[in-house]
mmCIF file of C-alpha atoms in Angstrom:
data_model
loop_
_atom_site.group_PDB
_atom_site.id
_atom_site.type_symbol
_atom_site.label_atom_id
_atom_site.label_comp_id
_atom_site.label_asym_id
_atom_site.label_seq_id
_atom_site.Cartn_x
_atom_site.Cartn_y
_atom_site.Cartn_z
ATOM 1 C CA UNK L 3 -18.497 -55.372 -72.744
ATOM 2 C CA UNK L 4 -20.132 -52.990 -75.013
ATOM 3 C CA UNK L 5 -17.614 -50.736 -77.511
ATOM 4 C CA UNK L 6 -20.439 -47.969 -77.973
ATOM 5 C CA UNK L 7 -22.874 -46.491 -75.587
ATOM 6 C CA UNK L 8 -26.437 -47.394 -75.401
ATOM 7 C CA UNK L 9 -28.760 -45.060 -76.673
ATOM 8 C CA UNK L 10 -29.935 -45.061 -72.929
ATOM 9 C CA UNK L 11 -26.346 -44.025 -71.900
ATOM 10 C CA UNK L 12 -26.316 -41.306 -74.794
ATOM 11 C CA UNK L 13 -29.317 -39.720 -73.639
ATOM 12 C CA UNK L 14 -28.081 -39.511 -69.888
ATOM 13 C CA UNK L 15 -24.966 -37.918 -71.147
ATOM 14 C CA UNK L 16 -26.828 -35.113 -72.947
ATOM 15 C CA UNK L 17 -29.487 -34.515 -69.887
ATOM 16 C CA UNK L 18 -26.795 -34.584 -67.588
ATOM 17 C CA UNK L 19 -24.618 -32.234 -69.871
ATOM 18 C CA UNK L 20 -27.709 -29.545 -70.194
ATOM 19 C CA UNK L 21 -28.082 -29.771 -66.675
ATOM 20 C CA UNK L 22 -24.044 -28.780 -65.924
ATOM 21 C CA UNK L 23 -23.890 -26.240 -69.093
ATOM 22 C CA UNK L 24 -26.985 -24.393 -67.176
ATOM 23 C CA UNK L 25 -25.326 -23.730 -64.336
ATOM 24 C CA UNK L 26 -21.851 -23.567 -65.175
ATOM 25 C CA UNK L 27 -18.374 -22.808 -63.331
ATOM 26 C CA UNK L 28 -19.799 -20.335 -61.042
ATOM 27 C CA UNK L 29 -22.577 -22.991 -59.786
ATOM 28 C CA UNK L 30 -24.372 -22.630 -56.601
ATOM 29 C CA UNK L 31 -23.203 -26.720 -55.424
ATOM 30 C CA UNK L 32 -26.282 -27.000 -53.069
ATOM 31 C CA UNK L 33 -28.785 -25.902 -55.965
ATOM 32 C CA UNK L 34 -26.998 -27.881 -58.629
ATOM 33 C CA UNK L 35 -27.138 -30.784 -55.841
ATOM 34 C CA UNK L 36 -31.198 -30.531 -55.292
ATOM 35 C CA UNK L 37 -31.888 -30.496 -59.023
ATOM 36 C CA UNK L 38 -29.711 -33.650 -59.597
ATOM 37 C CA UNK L 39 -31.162 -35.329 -57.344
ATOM 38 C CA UNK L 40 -34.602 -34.099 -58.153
ATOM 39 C CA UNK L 41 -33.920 -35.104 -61.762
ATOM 40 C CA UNK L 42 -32.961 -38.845 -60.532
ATOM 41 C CA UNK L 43 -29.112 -38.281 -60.899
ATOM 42 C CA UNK L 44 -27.736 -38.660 -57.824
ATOM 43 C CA UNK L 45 -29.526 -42.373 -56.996
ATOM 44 C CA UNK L 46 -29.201 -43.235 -60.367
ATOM 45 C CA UNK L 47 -26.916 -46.303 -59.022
ATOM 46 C CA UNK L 48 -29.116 -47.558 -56.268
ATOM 47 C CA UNK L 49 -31.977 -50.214 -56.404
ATOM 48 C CA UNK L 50 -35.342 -48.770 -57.590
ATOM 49 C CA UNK L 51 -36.862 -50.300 -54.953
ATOM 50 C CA UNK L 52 -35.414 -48.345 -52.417
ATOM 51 C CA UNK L 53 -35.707 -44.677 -54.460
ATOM 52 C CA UNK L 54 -33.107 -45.236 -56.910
ATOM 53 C CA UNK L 55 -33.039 -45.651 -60.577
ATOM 54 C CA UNK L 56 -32.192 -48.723 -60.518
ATOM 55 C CA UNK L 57 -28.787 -48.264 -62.767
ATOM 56 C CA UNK L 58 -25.156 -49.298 -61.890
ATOM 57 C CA UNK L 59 -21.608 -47.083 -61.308
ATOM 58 C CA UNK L 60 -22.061 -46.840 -65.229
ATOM 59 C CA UNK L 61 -24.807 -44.481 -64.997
ATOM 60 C CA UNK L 62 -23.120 -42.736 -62.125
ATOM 61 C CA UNK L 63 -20.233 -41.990 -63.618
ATOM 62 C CA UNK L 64 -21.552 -40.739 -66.620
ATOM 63 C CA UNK L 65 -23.609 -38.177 -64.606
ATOM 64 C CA UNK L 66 -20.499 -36.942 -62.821
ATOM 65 C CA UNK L 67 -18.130 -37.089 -65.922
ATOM 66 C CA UNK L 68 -20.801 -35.081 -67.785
ATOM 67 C CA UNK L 69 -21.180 -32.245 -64.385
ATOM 68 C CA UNK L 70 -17.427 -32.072 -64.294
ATOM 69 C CA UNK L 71 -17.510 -31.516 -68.232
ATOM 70 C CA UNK L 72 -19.483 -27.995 -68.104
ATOM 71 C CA UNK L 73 -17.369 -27.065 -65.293
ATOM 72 C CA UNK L 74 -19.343 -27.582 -61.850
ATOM 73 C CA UNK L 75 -18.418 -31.271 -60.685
ATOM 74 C CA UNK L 76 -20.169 -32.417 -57.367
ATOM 75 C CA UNK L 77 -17.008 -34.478 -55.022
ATOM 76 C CA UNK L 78 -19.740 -35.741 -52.633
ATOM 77 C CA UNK L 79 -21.018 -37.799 -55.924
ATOM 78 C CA UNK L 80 -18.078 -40.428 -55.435
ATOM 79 C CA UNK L 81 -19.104 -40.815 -51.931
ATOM 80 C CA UNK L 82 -22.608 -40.472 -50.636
ATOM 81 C CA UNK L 83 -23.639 -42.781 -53.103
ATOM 82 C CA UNK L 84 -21.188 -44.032 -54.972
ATOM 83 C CA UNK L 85 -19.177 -45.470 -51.873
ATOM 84 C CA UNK L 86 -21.705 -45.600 -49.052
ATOM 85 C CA UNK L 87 -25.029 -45.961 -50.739
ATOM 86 C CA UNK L 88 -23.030 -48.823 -53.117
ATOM 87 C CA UNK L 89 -21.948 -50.576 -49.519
ATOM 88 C CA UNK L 90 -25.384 -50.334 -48.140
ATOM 89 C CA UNK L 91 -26.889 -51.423 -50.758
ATOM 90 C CA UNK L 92 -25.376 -54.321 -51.181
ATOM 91 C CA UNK L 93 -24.966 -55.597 -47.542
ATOM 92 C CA UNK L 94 -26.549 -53.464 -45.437
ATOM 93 C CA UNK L 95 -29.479 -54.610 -42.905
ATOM 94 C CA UNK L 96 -32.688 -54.212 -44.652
ATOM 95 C CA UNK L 97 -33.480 -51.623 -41.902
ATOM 96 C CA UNK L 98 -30.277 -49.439 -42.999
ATOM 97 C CA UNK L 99 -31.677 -49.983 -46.620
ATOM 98 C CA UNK L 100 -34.968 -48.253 -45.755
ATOM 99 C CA UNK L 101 -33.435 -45.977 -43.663
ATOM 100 C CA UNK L 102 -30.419 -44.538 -46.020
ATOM 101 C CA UNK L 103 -30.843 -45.312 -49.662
ATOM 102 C CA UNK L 104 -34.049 -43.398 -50.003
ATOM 103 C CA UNK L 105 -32.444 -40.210 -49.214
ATOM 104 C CA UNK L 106 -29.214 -40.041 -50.803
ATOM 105 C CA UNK L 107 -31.308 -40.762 -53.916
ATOM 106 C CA UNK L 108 -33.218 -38.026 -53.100
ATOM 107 C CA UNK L 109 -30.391 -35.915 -52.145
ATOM 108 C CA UNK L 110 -32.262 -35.207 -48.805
ATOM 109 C CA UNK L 111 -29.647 -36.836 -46.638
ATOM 110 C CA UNK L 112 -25.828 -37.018 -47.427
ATOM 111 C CA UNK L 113 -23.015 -39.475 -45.952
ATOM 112 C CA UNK L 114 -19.428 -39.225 -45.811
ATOM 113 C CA UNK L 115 -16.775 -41.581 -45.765
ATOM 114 C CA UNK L 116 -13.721 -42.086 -43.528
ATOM 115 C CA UNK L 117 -11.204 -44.117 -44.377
ATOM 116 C CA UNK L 118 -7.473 -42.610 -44.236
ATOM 117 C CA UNK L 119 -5.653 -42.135 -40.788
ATOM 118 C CA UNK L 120 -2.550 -39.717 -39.676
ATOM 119 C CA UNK L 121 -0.531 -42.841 -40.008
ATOM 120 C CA UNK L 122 -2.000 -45.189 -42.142
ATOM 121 C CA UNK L 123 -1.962 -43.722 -45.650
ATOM 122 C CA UNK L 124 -2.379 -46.306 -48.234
ATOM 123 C CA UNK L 125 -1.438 -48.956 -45.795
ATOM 124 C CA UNK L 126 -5.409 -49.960 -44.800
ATOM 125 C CA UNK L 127 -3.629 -52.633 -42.456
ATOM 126 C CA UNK L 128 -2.173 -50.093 -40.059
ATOM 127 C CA UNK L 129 -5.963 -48.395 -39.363
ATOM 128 C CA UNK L 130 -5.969 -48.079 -35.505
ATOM 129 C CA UNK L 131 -9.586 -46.816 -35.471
ATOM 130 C CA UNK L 132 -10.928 -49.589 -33.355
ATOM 131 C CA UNK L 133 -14.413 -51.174 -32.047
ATOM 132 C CA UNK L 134 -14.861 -52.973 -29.343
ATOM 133 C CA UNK L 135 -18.344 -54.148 -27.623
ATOM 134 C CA UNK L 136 -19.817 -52.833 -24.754
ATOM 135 C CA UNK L 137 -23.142 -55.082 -23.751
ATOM 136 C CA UNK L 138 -24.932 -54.865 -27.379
ATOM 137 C CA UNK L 139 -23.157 -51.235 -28.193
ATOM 138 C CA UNK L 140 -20.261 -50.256 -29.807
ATOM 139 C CA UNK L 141 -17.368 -48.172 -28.398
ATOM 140 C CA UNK L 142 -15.447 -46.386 -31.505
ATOM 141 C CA UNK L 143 -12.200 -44.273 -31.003
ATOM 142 C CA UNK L 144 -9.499 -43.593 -32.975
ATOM 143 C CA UNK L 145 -8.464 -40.487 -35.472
ATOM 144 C CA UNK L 146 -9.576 -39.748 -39.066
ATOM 145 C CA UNK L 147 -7.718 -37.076 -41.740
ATOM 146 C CA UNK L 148 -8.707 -35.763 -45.165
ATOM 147 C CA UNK L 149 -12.433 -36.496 -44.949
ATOM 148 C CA UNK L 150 -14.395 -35.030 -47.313
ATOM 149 C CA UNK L 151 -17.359 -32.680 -47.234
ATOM 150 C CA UNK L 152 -18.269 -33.798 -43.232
ATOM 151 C CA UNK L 153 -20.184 -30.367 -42.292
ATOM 152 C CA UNK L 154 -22.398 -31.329 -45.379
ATOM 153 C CA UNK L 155 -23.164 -34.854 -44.517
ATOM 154 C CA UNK L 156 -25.570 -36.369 -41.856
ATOM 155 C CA UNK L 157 -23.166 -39.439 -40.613
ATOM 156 C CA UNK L 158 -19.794 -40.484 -41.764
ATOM 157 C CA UNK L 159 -19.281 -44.335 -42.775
ATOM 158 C CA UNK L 160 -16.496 -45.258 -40.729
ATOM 159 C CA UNK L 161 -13.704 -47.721 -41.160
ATOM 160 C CA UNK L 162 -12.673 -49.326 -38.038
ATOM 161 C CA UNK L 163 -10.845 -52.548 -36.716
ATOM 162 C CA UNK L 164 -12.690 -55.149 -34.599
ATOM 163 C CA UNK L 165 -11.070 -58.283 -32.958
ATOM 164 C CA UNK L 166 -11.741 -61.783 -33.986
ATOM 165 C CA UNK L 167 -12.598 -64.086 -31.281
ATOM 166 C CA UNK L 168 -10.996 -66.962 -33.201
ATOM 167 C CA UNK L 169 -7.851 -65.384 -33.765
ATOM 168 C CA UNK L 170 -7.520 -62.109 -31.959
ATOM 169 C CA UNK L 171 -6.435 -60.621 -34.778
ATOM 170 C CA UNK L 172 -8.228 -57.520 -36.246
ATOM 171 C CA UNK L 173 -10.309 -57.198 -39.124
ATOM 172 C CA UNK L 174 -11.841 -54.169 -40.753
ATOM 173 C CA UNK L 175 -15.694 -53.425 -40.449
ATOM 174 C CA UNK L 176 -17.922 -50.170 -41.090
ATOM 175 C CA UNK L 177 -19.896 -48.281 -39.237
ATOM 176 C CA UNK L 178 -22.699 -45.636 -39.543
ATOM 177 C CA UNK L 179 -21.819 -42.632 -37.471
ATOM 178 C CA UNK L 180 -24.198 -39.684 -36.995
ATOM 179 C CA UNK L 181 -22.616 -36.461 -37.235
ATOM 180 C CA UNK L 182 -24.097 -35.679 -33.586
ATOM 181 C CA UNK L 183 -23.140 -38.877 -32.203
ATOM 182 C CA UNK L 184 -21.377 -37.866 -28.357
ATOM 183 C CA UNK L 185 -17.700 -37.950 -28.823
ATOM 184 C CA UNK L 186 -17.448 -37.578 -32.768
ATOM 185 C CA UNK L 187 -15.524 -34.450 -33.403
ATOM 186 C CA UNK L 188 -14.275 -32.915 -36.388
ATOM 187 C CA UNK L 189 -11.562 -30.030 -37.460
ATOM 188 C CA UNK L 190 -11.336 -28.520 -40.238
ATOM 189 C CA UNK L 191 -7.908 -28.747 -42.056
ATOM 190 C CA UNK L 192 -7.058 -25.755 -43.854
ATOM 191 C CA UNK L 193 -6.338 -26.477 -47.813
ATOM 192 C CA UNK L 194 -4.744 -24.264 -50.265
ATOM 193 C CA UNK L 195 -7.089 -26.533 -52.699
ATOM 194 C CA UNK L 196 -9.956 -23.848 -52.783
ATOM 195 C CA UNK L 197 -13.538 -26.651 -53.791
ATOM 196 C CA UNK L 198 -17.166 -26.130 -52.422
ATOM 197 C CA UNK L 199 -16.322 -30.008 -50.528
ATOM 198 C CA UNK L 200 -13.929 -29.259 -47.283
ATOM 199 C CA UNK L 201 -12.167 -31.567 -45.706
ATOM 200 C CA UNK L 202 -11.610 -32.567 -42.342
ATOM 201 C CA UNK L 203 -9.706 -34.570 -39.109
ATOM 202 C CA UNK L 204 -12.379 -36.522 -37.688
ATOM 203 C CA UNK L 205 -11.569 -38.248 -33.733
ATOM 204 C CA UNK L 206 -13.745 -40.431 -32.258
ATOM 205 C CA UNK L 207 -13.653 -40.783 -28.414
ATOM 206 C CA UNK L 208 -15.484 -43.762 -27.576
ATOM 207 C CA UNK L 209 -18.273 -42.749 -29.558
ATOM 208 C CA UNK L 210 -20.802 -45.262 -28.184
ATOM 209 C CA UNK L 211 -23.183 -46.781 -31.088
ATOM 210 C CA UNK L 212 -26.026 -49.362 -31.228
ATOM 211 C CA UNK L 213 -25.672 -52.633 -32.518
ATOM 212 C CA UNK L 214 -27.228 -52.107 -35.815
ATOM 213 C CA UNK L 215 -24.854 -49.494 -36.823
ATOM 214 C CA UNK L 216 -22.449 -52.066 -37.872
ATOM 215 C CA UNK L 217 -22.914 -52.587 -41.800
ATOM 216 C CA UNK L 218 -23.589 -56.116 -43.091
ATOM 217 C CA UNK L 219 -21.592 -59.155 -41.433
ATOM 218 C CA UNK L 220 -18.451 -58.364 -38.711
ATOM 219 C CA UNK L 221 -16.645 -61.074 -40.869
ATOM 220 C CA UNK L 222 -17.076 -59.906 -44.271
ATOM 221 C CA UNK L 223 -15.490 -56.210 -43.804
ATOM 222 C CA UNK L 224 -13.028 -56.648 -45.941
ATOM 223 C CA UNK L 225 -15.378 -57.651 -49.057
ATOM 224 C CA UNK L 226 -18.097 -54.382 -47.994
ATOM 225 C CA UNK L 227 -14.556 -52.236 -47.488
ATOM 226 C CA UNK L 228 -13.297 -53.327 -51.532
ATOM 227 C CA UNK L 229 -17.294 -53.024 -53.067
ATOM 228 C CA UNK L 230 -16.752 -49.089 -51.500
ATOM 229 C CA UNK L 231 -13.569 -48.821 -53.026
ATOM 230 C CA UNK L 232 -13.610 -50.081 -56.733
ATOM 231 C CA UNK L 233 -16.422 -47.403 -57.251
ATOM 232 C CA UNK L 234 -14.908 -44.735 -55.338
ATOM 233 C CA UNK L 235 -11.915 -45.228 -58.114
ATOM 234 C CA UNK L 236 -13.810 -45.176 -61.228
ATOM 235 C CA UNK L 237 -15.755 -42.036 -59.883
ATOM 236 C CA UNK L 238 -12.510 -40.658 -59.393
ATOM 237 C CA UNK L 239 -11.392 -41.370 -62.883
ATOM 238 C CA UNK L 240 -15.291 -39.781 -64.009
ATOM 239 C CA UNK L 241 -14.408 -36.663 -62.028
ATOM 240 C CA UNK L 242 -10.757 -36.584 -63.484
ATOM 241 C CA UNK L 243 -11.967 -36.660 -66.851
ATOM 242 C CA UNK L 244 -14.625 -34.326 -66.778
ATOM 243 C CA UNK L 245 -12.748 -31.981 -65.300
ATOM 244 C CA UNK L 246 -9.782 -32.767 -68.026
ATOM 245 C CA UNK L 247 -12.340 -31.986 -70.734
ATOM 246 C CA UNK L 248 -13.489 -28.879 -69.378
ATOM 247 C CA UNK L 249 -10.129 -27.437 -69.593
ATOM 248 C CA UNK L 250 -9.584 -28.512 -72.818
ATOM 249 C CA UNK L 251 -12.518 -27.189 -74.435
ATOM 250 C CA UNK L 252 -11.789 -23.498 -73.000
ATOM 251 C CA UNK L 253 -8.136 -23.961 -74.552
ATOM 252 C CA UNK L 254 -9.882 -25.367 -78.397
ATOM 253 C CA UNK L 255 -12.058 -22.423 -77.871
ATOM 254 C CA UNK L 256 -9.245 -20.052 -77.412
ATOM 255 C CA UNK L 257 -7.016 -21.391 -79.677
ATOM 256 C CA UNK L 258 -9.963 -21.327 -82.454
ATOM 257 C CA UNK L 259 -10.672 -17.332 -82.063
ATOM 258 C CA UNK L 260 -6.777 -16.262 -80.682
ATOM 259 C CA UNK L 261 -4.936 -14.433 -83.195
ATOM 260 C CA UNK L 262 -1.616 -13.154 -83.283
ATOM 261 C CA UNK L 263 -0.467 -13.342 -86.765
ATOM 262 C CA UNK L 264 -2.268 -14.276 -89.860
ATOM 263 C CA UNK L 265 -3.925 -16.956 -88.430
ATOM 264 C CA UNK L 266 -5.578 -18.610 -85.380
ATOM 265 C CA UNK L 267 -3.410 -20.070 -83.319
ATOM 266 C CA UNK L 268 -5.066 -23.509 -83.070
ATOM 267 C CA UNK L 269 -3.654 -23.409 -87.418
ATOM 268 C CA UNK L 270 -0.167 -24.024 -85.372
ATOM 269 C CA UNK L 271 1.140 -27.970 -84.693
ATOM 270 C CA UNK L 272 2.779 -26.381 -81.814
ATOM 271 C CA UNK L 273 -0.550 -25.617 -80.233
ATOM 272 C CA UNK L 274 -3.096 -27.842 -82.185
ATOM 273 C CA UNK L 275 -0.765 -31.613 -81.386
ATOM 274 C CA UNK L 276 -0.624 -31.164 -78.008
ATOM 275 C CA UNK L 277 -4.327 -30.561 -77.714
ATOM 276 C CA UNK L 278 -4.973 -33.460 -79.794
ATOM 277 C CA UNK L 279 -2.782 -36.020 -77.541
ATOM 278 C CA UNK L 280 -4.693 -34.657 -75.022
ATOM 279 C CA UNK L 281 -7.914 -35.680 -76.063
ATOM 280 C CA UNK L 282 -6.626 -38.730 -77.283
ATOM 281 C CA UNK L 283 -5.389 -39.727 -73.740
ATOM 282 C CA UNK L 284 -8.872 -38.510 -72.124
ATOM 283 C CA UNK L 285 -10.643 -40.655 -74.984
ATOM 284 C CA UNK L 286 -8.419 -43.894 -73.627
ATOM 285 C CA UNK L 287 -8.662 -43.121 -70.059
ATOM 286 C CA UNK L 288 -13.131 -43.195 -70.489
ATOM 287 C CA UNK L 289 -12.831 -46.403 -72.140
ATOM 288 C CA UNK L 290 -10.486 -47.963 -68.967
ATOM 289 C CA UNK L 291 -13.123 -46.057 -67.109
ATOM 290 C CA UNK L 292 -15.846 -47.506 -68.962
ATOM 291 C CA UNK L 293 -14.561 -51.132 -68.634
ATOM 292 C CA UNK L 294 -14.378 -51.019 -64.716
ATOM 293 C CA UNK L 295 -17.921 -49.550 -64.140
ATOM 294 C CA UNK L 296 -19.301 -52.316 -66.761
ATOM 295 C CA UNK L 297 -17.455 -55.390 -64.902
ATOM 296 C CA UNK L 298 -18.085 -53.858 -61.434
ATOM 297 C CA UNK L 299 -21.569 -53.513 -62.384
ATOM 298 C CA UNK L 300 -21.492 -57.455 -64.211
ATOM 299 C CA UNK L 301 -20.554 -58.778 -60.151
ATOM 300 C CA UNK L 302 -17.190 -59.371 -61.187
ATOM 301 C CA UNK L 303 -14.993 -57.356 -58.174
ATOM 302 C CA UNK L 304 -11.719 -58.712 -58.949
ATOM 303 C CA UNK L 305 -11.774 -57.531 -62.794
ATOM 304 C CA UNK L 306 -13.285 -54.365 -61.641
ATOM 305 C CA UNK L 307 -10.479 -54.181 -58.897
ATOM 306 C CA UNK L 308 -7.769 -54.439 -61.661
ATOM 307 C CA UNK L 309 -9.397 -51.857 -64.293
ATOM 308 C CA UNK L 310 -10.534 -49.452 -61.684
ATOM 309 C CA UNK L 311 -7.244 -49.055 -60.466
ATOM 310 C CA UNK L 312 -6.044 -48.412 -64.441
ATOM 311 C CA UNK L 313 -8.732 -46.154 -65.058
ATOM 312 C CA UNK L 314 -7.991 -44.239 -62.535
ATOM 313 C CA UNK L 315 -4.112 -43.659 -63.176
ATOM 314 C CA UNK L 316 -4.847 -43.158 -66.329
ATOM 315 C CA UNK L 317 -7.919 -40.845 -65.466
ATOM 316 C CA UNK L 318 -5.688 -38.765 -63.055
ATOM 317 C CA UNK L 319 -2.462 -38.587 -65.751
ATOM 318 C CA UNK L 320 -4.307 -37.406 -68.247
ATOM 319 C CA UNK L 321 -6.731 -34.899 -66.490
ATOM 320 C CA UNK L 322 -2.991 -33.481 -65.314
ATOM 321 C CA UNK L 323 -1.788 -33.181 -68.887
ATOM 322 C CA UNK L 324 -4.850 -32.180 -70.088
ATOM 323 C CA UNK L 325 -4.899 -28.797 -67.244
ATOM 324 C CA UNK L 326 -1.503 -28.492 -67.383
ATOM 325 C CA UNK L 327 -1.452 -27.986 -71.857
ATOM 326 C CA UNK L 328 -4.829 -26.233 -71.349
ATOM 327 C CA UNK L 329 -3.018 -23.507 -69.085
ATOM 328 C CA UNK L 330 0.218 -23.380 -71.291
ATOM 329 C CA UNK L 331 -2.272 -22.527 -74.407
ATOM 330 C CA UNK L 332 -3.618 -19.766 -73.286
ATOM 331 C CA UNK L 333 -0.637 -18.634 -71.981
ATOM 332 C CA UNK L 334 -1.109 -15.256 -68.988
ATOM 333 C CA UNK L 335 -4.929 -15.348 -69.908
ATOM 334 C CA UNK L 336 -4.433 -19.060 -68.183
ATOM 335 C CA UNK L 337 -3.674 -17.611 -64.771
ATOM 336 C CA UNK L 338 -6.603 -15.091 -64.905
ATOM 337 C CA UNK L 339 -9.766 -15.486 -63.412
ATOM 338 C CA UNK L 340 -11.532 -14.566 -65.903
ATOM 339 C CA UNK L 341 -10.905 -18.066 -68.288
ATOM 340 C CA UNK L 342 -11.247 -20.157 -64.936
ATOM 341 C CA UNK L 343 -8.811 -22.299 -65.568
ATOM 342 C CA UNK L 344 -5.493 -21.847 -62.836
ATOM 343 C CA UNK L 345 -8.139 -22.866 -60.038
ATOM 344 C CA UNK L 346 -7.757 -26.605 -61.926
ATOM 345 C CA UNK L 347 -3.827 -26.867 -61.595
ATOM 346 C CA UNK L 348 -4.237 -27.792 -57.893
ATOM 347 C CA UNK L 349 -7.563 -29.510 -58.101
ATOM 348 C CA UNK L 350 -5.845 -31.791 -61.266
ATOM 349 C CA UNK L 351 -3.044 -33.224 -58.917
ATOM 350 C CA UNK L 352 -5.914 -34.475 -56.566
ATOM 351 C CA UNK L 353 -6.336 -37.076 -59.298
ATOM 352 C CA UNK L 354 -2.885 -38.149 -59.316
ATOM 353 C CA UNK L 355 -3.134 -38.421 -55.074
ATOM 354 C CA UNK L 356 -6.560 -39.361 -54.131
ATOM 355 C CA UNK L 357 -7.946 -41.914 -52.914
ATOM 356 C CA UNK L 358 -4.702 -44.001 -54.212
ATOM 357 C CA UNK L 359 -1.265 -42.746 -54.934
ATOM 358 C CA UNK L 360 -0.293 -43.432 -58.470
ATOM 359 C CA UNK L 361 2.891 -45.589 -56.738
ATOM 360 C CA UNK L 362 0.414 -47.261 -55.311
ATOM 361 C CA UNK L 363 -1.157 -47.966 -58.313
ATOM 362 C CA UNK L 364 1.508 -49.251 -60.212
ATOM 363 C CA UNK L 365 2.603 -50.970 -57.118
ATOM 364 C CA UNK L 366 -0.773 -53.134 -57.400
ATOM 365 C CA UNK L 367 -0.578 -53.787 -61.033
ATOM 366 C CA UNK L 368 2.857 -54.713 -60.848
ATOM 367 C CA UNK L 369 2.314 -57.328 -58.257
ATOM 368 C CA UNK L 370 -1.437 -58.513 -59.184
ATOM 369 C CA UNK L 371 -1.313 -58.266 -63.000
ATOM 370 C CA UNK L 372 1.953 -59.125 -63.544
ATOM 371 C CA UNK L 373 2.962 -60.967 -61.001
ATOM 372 C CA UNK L 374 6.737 -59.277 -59.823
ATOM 373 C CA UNK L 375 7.530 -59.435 -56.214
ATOM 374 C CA UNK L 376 6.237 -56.978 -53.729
ATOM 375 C CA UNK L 377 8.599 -54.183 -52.819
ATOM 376 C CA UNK L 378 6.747 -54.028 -49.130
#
């Protein structure tokens, strides 16, 4: 693994950083959205071949860590094609290739992903979405929550349960739902969380789908489901620490130019250490980043597994300290409007819950890396 950035990697961050720094915290997401993708940003993950630039979850996180930087992140970045356009590409039907990959590179078509249940959680093994065949069709029915940014995308890639004939047990597999598919509904569930992605409760009543919208091989959903899920974490961790370094330069900036004595405040340890450990812990959290999207990217899914799961608690604990001292240093001005930073108090504890629980976390390195007993 590389311990500096290419010069390839440099020059993506600084494109990618113009583009957020022109359009800033009060970005227009759809017009932000059309110029990434114009600019090669969004499909800068998927195969050339099919419209994409041919890059890896490296790239991609870069692009969003850099957006989230200059204030104006895009959420549907970790899953349009970091989650779905990753799964397709990699075992999707050559048909589903041509069909999908070409426009989510292009930012002309959109897909969502839906994954947690009411009572599921973190527990992927209780998912009661299930599939079962009708002639050559589908039947899907079951109950999605916290979906992100549905009303934007064009189909949802589902995660439902089909039963194996050997055993009669079932096994996860995905499926491509359009958005006007008969019997796919969705409600919108009212956040406090105020973000230009909403997110919805998604039931499926026997939606009825062709053959060919099952992704890749009924046997190997469990592999597809994990290749979604690795990036979806170290996109998480990209959009955690953007957004942690966006707070913290507004709070260097204020505490440069904020006077109340003889001096700027920033001259104080009181202010200046806590800013530092900040960027310290943002600084270690990229490089855990940086190791998962280089061995996800090098074919090696259990490494990635392990790192992307680090990167992200780390990602998500330090975006939270990083807000959190941000706030504190500008002090009332940190609740205004005006600076732009209360808005990120919420939106930083989405790091710390989604798409894995930091208990969850832990719970997985405690068991996998070092090899204590499970506690469920």
């Amino acid at each position: 693994m590389p311990t500096t950035e290419t010069d390839e990697h440099k020059a993506l961050r600084a494109a990618v950083s113009a583009l957020g720094k022109r359009h800033g915290r009060d970005y227009d997401r759809e017009q932000l959205w059309s110029e990434a993708a114009k600019l090669g940003y969004l499909g800068v993950n998927l195969p050339e071949e099919y419209g994409g630039g041919g890059g890896g979850i490296s790239e991609l996180s870069i692009v969003l860590e850099e957006l989230g930087a200059a204030g104006c992140p895009l959420l549907m970045m970790v899953v349009s094609p970091a989650i779905c356009g990753t799964v397709i590409a990699r075992f999707g039907t050559e048909e589903q290739k041509r069909d999908w990959l070409p426009g989510i590179a292009e930012g002309t078509r959109t897909m969502a992903f839906g994954i947690t249940e009411p009572d599921a959680g973190s527990n992927s093994h209780r998912i009661t979405t299930t599939a079962r065949k009708d002639g050559t069709d589908w039947l899907l029915t079951g109950r999605k929550v916290f979906i992100s940014g549905v009303d934007l995308a064009d189909a949802t890639l589902i995660v439902g349960r089909t039963e194996d004939s050997r055993t009669g047990r079932l096994k996860p597999c995905l499926f491509i739902v359009p958005r006007d598919a008969p019997g796919f509904t969705r409600r919108q569930i009212d956040m406090e969380l105020q973000a230009a992605e909403k997110q919805f409760e998604l039931t499926l009543d026997d939606v009825r789908l062709p053959a060919d919208a099952l992704v890749g091989d009924e046997d190997a959903g469990l592999l597809q489901l994990f290749a979604g899920l690795n990036p979806e974490r170290i996109m998480t961790a990209a959009f955690a620490i953007g957004m942690g370094r966006y707070a913290l330069a507004r709070a260097i900036e204020y505490a440069r130019e904020r006077t109340v004595w003889d001096a700027p405040i920033g001259a104080h340890q009181a202010i200046a250490h806590p800013l530092a450990q900040a960027h310290i812990d943002l600084e270690l959290a990229r490089l855990m980043m940086q190791k998962a999207a280089y061995l996800y990217d090098a074919g090696d899914d259990a490494g990635a597994g392990e790192a992307a799961n680090m990167a992200k608690y780390a990602a998500g604990e330090a975006c939270v300290r990083a807000v959190d001292q941000s706030v504190h240093t500008l002090g009332g001005n940190g609740l205004t409007r005006e600076f732009g930073l209360a808005s990120l108090i919420t939106a930083a504890r989405v790091a710390r819950i989604a798409p894995v629980s930091r208990e969850m976390i832990l719970n997985y390195v405690s068991h996998q890396t070092l090899g204590l007993p499970k506690s469920y």
